[in-house]
Coordinates of C-alpha atoms in Angstrom, one line a residue:
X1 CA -1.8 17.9 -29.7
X2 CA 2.2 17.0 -30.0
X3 CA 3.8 14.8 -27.3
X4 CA 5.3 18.1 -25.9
X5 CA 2.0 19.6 -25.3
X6 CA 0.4 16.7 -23.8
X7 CA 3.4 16.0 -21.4
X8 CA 3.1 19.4 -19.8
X9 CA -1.1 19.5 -20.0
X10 CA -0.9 15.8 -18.3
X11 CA 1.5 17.0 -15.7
X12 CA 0.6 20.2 -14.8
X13 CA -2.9 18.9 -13.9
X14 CA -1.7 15.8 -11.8
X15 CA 0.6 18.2 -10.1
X16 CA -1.9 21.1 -9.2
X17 CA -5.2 18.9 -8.5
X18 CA -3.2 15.8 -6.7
X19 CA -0.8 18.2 -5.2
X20 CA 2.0 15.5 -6.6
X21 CA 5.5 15.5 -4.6
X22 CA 6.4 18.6 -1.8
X23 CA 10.1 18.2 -2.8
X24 CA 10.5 17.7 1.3
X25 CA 14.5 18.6 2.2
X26 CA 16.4 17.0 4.9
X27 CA 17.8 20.3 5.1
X28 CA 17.4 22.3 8.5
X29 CA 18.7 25.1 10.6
X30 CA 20.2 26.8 7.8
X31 CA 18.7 29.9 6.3
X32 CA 15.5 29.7 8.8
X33 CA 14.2 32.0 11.3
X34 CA 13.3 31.7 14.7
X35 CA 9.6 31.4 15.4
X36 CA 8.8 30.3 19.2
X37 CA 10.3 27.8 21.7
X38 CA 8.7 24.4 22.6
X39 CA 8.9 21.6 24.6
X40 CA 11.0 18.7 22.8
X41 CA 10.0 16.2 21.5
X42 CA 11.2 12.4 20.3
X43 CA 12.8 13.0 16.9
X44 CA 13.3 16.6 17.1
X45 CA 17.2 17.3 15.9
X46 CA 18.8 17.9 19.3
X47 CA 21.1 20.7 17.8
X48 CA 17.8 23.0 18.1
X49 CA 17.4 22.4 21.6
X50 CA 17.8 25.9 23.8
X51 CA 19.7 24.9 26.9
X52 CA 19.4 28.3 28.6
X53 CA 15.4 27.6 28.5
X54 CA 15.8 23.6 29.4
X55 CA 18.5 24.7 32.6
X56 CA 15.7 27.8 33.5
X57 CA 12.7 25.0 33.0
X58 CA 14.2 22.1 33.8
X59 CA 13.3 19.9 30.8
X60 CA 14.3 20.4 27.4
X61 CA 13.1 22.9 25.0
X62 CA 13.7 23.2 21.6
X63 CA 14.1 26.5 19.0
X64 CA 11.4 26.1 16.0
X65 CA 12.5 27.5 12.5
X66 CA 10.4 29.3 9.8
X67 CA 12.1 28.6 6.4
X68 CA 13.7 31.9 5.6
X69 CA 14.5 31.2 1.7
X70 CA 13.2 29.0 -1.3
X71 CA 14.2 25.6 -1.4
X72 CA 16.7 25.3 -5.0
X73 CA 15.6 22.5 -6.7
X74 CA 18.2 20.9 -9.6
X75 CA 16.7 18.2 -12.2
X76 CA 19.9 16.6 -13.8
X77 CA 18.7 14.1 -17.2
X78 CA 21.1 11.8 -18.3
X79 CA 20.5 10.8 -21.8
X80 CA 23.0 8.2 -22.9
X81 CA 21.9 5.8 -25.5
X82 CA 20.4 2.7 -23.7
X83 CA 17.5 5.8 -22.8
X84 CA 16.2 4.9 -26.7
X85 CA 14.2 2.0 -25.8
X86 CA 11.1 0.9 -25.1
X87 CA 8.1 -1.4 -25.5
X88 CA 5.2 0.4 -25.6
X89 CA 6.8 4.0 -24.5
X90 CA 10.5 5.1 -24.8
X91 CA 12.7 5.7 -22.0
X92 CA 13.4 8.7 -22.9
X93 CA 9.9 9.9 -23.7
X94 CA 9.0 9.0 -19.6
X95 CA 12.0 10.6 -18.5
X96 CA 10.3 13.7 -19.8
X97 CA 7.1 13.4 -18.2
X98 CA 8.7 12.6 -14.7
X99 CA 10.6 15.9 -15.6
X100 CA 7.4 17.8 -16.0
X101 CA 6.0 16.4 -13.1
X102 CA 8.7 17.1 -11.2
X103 CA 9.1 21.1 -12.4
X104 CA 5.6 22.0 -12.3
X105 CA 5.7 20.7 -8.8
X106 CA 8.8 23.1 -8.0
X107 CA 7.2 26.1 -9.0
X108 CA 3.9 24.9 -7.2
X109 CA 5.5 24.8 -4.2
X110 CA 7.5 28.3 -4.8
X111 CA 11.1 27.1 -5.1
X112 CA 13.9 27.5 -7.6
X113 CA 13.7 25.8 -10.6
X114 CA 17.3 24.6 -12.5
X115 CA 18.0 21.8 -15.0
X116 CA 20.5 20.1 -16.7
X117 CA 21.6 17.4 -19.4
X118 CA 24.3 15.3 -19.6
X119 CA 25.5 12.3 -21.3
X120 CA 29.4 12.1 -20.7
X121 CA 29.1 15.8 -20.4
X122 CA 27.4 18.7 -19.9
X123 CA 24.3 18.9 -22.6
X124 CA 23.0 22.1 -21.4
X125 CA 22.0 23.9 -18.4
X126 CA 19.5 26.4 -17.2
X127 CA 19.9 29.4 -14.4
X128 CA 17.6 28.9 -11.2
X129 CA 14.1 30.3 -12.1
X130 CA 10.2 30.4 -11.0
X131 CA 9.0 30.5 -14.5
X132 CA 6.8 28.2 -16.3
X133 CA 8.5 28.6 -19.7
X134 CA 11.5 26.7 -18.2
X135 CA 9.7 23.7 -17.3
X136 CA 8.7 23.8 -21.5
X137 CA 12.0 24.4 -22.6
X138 CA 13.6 21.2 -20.7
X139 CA 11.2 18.7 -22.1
X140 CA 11.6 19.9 -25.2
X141 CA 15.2 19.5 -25.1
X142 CA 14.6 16.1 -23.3
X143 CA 12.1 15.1 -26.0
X144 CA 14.3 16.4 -29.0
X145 CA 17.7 15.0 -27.8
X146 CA 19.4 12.2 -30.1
X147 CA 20.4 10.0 -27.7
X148 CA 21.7 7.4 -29.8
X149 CA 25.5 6.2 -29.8
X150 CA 25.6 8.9 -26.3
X151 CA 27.4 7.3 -23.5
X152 CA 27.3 8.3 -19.7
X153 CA 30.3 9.8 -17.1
X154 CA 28.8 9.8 -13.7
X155 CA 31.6 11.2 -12.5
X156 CA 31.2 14.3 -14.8
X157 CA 27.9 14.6 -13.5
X158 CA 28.7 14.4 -9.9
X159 CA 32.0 16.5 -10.6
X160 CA 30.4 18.7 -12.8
X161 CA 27.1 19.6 -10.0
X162 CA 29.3 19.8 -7.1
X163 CA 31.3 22.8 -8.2
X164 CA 28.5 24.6 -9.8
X165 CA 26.4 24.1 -7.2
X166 CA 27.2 26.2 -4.0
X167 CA 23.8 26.6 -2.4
X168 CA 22.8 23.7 -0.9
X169 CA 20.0 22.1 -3.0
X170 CA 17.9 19.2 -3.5
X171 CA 19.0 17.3 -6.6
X172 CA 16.8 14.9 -8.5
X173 CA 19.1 12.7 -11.1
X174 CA 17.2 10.9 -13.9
X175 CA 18.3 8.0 -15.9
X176 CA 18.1 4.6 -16.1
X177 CA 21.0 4.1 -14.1
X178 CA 23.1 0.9 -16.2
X179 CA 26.1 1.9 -14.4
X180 CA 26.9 2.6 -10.8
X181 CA 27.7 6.4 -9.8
X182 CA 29.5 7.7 -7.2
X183 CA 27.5 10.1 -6.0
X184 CA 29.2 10.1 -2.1
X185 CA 30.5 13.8 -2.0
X186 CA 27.5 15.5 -4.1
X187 CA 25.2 13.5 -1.2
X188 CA 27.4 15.2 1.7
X189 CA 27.0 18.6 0.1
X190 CA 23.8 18.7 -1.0
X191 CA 20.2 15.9 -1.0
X192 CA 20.5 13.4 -3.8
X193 CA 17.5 11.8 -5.2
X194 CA 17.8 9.0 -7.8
X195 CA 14.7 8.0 -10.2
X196 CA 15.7 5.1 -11.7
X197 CA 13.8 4.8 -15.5
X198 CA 12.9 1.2 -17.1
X199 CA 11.3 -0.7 -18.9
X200 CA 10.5 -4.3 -18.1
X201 CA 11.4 -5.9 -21.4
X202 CA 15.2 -4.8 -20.9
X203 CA 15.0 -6.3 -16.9
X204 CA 13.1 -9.5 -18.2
X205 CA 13.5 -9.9 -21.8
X206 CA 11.5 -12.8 -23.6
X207 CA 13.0 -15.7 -25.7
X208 CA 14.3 -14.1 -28.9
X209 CA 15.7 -17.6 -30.6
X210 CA 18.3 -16.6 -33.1
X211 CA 18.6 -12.7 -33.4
X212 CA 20.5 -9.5 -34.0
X213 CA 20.6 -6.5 -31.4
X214 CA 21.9 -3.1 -31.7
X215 CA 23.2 -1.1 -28.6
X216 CA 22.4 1.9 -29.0
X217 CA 25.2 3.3 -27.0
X218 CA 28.2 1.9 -28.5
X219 CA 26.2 0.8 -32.2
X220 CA 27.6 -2.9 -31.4
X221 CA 25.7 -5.7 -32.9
X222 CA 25.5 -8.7 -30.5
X223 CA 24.2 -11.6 -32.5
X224 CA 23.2 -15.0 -30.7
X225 CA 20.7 -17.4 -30.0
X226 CA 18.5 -15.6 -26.9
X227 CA 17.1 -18.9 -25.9
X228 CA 15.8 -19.4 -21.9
X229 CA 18.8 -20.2 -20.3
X230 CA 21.0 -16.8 -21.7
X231 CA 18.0 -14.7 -21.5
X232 CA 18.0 -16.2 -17.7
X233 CA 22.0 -15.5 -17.3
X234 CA 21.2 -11.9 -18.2
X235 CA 18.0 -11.6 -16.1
X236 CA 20.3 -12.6 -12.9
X237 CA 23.0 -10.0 -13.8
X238 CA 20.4 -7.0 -14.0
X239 CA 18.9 -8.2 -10.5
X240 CA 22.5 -8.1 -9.2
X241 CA 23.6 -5.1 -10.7
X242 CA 20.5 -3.2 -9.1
X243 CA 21.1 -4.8 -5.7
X244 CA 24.5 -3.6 -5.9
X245 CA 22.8 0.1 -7.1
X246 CA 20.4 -0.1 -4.2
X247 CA 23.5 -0.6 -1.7
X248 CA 25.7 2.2 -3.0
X249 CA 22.4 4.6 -2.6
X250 CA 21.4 3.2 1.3
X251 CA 25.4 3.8 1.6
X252 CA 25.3 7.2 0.8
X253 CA 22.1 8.1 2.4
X254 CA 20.4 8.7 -1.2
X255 CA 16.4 8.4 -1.6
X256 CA 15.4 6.2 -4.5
X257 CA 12.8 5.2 -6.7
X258 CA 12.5 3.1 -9.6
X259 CA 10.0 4.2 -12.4
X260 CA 8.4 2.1 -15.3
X261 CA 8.1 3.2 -18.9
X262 CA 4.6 1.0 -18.7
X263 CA 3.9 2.8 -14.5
X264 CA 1.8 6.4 -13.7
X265 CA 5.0 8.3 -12.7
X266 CA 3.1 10.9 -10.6
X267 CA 2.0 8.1 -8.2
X268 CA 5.6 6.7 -8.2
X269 CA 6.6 10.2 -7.4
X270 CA 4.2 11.2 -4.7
X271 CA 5.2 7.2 -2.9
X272 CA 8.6 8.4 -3.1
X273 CA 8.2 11.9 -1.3
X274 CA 5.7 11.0 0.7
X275 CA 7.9 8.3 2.0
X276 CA 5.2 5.0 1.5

């Protein structure tokens, strides 16, 4: 079988026998209907809350809301350069499977399936669909992407999803996430997930000695001697740059997750919506 085919056999069982990820939405009261009235309860969104029926009864009620349309479900890729590496398993190659995982799930649940590409621009798209022949045609585009010497523009991402975007929609962002976004205006309008992709060799990298390295973004050769103390100095500035990541997303009310080239994405995943 070709790494295409066994990325979407692998994926589409986990996701129809383990049921991976509901896509929840923190969307509500918008493009439901009105089922029955009852009693409120703690936790319940007090905007639902009938007052005619809590004056008449004299203790709160609240209005309860049968989703009325499909949820539209957005995967944005972003396939800069520094996604071409790996120890066992490339970046890039995971990035795949999570976005199998994550479209066979979609269509599982009945929603709207769309997708994207970008590096500092827009790769390619797809319209909103329920077909399974979508899900294909992303990971292969995923799969078959040169990603070498690509660099990233959050800001054409975010810019770029905000104004084609107009129905609310829960959008999942994939990458490995070197550089910070901005993603406080795409998070007002719509729900933001971030999967951060890694592996552990680029967060802790071993002692190298003398050596040449290639990044695969810009095609700069760094050459040095990656002895314990350097490899150290750049273990420390990773761990801050992802505490300052971590910060930005609590900030702007983003869910996150961070997903190993080595790790079983689909449990990653169903932690992540599940909310462990």
């Amino acid at each position: 079988m070709s790494k295409l085919q066994k990325i979407l056999v692998r994926a589409r069982r986990q996701v129809f026998s383990e049921m991976v990820g509901n896509n929840p939405s923190i969307f509500q009261g918008e493009g439901y209907d009105f089922i029955e009235l009852r009693e409120y309860m703690a936790g319940d969104d007090i905007r639902h809350i009938d007052w005619n029926i809590t004056a008449k009864m004299q203790k709160p009620y609240i209005k309860i809301f049968r989703e009325e349309r499909e949820l539209n479900v957005v995967i944005a890729t972003v396939l800069n350069g520094s996604v071409h590496f790996g120890s066992k398993k490339f970046k890039q190659e995971t990035i795949a499977e999570i976005s199998a995982l994550l479209g066979f799930s979609t269509l599982k649940n009945g929603d709207l399936l769309s997708s994207y590409i970008f590096t500092d621009k827009m790769i390619s798209t797809s319209k909103p669909s329920k077909k399974l022949h979508q899900i294909q045609k992303n990971v292969l585009e995923i799969l078959d992407f040169n990603a070498i010497n690509q660099k990233v523009d959050f800001k054409v991402i975010a810019d770029t999803l905000f104004k084609r975007l107009r129905r609310k929609s829960l959008i999942l962002v994939i990458g490995d996430f070197f550089e910070i976004p901005d993603f406080k205006l795409l998070a007002k309008k719509h729900e933001v997930v971030a999967i951060i992709v890694r592996d552990m060799l680029e967060e802790k990298p071993p002692e190298m000695g003398f050596a040449s390295l290639v990044d695969p973004e810009s095609g700069a050769i760094l050459e040095g001697d990656f002895n314990s103390s350097s490899v150290d100095a750049y273990a420390k500035k990773v761990t801050a740059h992802d505490h300052e990541l971590y910060n930005t997303f609590r900030k702007h009310q983003i869910r996150f997750t961070k997903i190993y080239t080595h790790s079983v994405a689909s449990v990653e995943l169903r932690r992540l919506f599940e909310g462990r």
